[in-house]
Coordinates of C-alpha atoms in Angstrom, one line a residue:
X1 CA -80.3 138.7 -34.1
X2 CA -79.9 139.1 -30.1
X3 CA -82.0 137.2 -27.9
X4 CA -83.7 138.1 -25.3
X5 CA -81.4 136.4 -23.2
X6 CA -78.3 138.0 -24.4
X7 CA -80.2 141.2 -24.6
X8 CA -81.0 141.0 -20.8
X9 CA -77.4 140.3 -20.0
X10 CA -76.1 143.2 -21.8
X11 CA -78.1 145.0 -19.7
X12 CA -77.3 143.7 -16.5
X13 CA -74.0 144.2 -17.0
X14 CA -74.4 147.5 -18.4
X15 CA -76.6 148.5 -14.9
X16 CA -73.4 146.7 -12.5
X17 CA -70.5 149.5 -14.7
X18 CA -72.7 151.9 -14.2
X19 CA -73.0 151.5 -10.6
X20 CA -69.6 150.8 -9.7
X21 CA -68.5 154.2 -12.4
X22 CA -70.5 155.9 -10.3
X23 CA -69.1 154.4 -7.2
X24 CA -65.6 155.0 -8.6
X25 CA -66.3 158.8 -8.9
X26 CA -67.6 159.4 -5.4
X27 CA -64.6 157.7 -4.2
X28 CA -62.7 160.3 -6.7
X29 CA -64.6 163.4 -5.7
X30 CA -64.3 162.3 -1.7
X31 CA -60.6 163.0 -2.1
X32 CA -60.8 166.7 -2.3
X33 CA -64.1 167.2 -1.4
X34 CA -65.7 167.2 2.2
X35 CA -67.9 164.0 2.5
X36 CA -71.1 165.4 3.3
X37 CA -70.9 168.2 0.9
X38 CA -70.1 165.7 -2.4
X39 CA -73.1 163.2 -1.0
X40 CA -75.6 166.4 -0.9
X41 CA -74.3 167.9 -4.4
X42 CA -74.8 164.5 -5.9
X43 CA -78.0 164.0 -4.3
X44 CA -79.3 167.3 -5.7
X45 CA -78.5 166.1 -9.6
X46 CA -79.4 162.8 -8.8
X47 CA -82.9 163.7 -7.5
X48 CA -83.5 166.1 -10.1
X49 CA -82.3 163.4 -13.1
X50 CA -84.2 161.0 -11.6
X51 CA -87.4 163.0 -11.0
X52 CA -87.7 163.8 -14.6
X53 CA -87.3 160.1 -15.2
X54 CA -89.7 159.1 -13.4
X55 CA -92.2 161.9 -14.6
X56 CA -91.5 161.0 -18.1
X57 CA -92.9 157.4 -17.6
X58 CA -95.6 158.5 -15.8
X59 CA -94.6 157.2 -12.2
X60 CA -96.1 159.7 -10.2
X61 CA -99.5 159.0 -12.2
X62 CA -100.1 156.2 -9.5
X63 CA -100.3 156.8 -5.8
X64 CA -98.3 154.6 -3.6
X65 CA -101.3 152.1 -2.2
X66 CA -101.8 152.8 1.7
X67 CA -101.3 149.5 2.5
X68 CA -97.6 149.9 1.1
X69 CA -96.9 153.3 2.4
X70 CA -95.4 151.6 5.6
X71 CA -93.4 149.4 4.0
X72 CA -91.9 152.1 1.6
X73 CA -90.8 154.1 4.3
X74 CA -89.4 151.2 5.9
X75 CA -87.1 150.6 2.9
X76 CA -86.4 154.4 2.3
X77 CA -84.7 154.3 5.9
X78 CA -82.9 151.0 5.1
X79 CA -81.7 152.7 2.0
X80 CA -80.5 155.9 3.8
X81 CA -79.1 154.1 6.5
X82 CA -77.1 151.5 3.9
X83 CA -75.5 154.7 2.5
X84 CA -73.8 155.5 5.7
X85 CA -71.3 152.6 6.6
X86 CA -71.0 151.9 2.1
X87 CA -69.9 155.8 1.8
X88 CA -67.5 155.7 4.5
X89 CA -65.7 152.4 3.5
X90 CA -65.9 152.9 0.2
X91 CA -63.8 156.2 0.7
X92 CA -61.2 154.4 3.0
X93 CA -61.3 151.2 1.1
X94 CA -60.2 149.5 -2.0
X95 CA -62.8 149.5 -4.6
X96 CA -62.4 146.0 -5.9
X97 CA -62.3 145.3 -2.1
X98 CA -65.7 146.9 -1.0
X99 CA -67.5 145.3 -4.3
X100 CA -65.9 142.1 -3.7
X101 CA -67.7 141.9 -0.3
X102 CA -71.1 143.6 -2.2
X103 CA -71.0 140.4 -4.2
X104 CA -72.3 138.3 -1.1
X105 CA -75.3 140.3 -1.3
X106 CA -77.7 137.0 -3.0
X107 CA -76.3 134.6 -0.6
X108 CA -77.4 136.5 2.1
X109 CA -80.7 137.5 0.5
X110 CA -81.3 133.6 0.2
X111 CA -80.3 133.0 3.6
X112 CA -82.9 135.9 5.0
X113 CA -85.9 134.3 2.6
X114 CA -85.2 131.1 4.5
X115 CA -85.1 132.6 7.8
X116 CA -88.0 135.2 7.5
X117 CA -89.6 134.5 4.7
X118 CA -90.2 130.7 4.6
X119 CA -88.5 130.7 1.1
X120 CA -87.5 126.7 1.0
X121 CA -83.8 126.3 0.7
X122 CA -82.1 122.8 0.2
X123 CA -78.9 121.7 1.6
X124 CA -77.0 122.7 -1.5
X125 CA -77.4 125.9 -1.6
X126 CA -76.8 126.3 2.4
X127 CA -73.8 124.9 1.5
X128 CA -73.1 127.2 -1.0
X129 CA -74.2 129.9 1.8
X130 CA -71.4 129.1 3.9
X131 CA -68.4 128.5 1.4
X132 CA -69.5 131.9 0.1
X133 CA -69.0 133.4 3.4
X134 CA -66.2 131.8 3.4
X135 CA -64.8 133.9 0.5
X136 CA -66.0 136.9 2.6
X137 CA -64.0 136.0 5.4
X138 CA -61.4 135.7 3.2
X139 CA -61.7 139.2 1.9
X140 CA -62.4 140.5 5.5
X141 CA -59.5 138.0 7.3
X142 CA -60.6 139.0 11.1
X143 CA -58.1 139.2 12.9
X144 CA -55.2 140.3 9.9
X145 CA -53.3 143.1 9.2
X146 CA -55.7 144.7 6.9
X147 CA -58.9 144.3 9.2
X148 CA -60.4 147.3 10.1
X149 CA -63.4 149.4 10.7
X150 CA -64.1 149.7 7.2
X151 CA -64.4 146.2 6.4
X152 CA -66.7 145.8 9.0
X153 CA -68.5 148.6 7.7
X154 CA -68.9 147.0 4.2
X155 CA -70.3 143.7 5.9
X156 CA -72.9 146.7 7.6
X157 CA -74.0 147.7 4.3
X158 CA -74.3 144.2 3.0
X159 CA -76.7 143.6 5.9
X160 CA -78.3 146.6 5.4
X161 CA -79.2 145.9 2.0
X162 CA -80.6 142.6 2.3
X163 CA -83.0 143.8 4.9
X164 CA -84.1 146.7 2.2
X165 CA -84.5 143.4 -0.2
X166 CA -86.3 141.3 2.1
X167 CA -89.0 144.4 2.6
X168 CA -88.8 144.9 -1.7
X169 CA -90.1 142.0 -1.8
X170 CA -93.2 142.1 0.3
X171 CA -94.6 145.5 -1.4
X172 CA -97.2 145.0 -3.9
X173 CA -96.6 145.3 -7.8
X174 CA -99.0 148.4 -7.6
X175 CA -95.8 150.4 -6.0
X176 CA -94.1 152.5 -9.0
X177 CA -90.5 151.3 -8.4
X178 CA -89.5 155.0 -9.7
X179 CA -91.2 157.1 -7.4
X180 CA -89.6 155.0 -4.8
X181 CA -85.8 155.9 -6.6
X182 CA -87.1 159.6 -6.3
X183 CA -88.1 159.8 -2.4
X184 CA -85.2 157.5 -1.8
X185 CA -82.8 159.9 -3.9
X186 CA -83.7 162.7 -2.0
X187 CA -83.5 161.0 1.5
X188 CA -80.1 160.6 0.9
X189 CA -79.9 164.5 -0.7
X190 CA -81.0 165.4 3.2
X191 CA -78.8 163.4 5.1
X192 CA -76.0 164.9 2.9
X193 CA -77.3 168.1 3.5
X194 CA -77.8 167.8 7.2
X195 CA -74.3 166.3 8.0
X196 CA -72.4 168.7 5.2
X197 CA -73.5 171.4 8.0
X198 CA -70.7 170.1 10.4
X199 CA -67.9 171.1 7.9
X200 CA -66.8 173.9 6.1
X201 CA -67.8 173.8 2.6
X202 CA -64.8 173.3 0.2
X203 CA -64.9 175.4 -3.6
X204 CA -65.8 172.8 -6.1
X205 CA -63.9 173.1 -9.4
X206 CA -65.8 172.8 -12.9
X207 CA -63.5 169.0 -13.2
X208 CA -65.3 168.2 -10.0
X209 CA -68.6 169.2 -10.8
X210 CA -68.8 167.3 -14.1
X211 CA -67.7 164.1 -12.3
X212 CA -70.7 164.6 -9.9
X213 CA -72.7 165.3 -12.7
X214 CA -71.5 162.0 -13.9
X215 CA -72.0 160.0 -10.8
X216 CA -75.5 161.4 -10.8
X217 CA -75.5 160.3 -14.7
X218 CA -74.3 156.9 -13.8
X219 CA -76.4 156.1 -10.7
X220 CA -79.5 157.3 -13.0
X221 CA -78.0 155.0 -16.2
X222 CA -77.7 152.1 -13.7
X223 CA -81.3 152.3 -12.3
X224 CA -82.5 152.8 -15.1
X225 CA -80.8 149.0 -16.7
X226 CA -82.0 147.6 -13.9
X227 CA -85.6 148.2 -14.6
X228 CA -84.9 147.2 -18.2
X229 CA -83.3 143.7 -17.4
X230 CA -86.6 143.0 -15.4
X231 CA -88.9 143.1 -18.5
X232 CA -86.7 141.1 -20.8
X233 CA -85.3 137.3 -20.9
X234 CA -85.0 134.8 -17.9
X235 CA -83.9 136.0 -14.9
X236 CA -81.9 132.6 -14.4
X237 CA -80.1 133.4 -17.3
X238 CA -79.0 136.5 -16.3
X239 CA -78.7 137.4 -12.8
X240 CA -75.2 135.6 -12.8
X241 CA -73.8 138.5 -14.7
X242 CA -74.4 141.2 -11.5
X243 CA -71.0 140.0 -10.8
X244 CA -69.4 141.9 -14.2
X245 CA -69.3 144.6 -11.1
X246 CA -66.5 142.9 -9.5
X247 CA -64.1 142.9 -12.9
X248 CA -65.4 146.8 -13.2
X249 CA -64.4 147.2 -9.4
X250 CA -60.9 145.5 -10.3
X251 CA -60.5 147.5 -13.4
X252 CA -61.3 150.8 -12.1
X253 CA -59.7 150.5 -8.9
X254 CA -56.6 149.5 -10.5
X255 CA -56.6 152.4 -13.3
X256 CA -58.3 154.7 -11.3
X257 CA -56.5 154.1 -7.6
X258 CA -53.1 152.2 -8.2
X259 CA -54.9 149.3 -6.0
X260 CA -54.7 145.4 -7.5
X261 CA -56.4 143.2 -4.4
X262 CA -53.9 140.4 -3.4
X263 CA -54.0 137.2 -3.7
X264 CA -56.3 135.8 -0.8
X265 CA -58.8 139.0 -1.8
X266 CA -59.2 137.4 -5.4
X267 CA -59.2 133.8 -4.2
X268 CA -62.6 135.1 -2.1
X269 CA -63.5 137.1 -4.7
X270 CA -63.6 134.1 -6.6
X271 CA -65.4 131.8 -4.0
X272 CA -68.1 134.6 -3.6
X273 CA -68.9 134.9 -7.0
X274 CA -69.0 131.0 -8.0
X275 CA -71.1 129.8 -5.2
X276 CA -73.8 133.3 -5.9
X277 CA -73.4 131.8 -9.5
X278 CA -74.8 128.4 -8.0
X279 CA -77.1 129.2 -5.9
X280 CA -79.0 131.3 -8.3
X281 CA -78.9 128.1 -10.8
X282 CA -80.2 126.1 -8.2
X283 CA -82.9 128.4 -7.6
X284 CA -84.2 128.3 -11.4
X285 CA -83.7 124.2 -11.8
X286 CA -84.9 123.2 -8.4
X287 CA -86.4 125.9 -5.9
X288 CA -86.4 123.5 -3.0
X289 CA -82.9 122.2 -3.8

């Protein structure tokens, strides 16, 4: 019979292919399909899936408190303005590349709880901060042949989404996480919207429609995990396997895009995912260590 445990990592790693499918399809779509015009038709199914999630589990039943509302907003922005710099590298980049440099995401979330939270963080696990970045410069390589804008527009997002972490974690528990997926959802719907009016619109074939459908499917099936690997087993146990994304990120963009990273890309890859491995063990055995 499955644990808990196990039954939590199955889902974490079922919510990390389901976000990097759907990253895999937008990356598809954005090939023949203006930018702003496949991140508005996504954001209409999206928001619609999503909404009917959310009404089914009864997460509009509950106001957001007032004292949150600020705070919501505050991470709604961060969301919409992480989407900017992930969708534009992740249509000029790699995939395995862009969710190789994702992956640094809990380091740098443990280095912002130290810096503006208080959070206590031993020498350990700064020095697992640093090798990790490390690996990112690795990935990166400043300075090389394959630095560009893009890359730098990856390391945006992943500063971008540790500030919308950082703010997660100061609202309350009374704050229905699905009603924040819903206004978030169709924040990004606008801005697609908005800048799809700078471009001609482009037909959309019934192939293409069914992979946005399918992003929209994925995103919502990822979200969704998410939530679920919350309520069940020990978050020690299975945060480690978020980083199943990178091997879907590898797999897909190889299949998918003809692209296999070389060899200093997987040695950071590596790095990155071994010292996020650490540090959230040394978070569960010794908070302070």
């Amino acid at each position: 019979m499955m644990t808990d445990n196990f039954r939590g990592a199955a889902l974490m790693a079922a919510s990390m292919a389901a976000f990097t499918f759907n990253d895999a399809l937008i990356k598809l779509v954005a090939e023949t399909i203006p930018l702003f015009q496949m991140v508005f038709l996504r954001g209409v199914s999206a928001t619609v899936l999503v909404a009917l999630l959310a009404w089914r589990m009864g997460a509009f039943a509950r106001p957001i408190p007032r004292a949150d509302r600020g705070l919501v907003a505050l991470r709604i922005l961060a969301e919409v303005c992480i989407f900017i710099p992930f969708i534009i590298a992740l249509t000029h980049m790699p995939l395995a590349n862009v969710t190789a440099i994702l992956q640094a995401v809990p380091l740098t979330i443990t280095l912002a709880g130290a810096l503006f939270l208080g959070e206590a963080v031993g020498w350990r696990r700064w020095l697992a901060i640093l090798v990790g970045f490390a690996g990112v410069l690795l990935i990166v390589r400043p300075g090389g042949e394959g630095f560009n804008i893009y890359a730098l527009l990856a390391l945006a997002a992943v500063a971008g989404i540790t500030l919308r972490d950082v703010v997660t974690r100061k609202l309350s528990a009374d704050v229905p996480s699905l009603q924040i997926a819903v206004w978030t959802a169709l924040a990004i719907c606008c801005l697609g919207f908005v800048g799809s009016l700078f471009r001609p619109w482009a037909p959309v074939s019934a192939f293409e429609g069914l992979q946005i459908v399918g992003a929209s499917v994925f995103i919502l099936g990822g979200y969704l995990f998410s939530i679920m690997v919350m309520r069940v087993g020990e978050i020690g146990f299975i945060a480690p396997f978020r980083y199943t994304a990178l091997v879907w990120g590898l797999l897909l963009g190889w299949v998918v895009f003809g692209d296999w990273p070389d060899g200093l890309t997987l040695l950071g890859s590596g790095i990155i995912v071994a010292t996020g491995i650490y540090t959230l063990w040394r978070e569960r055995v010794r908070p302070a260590g």
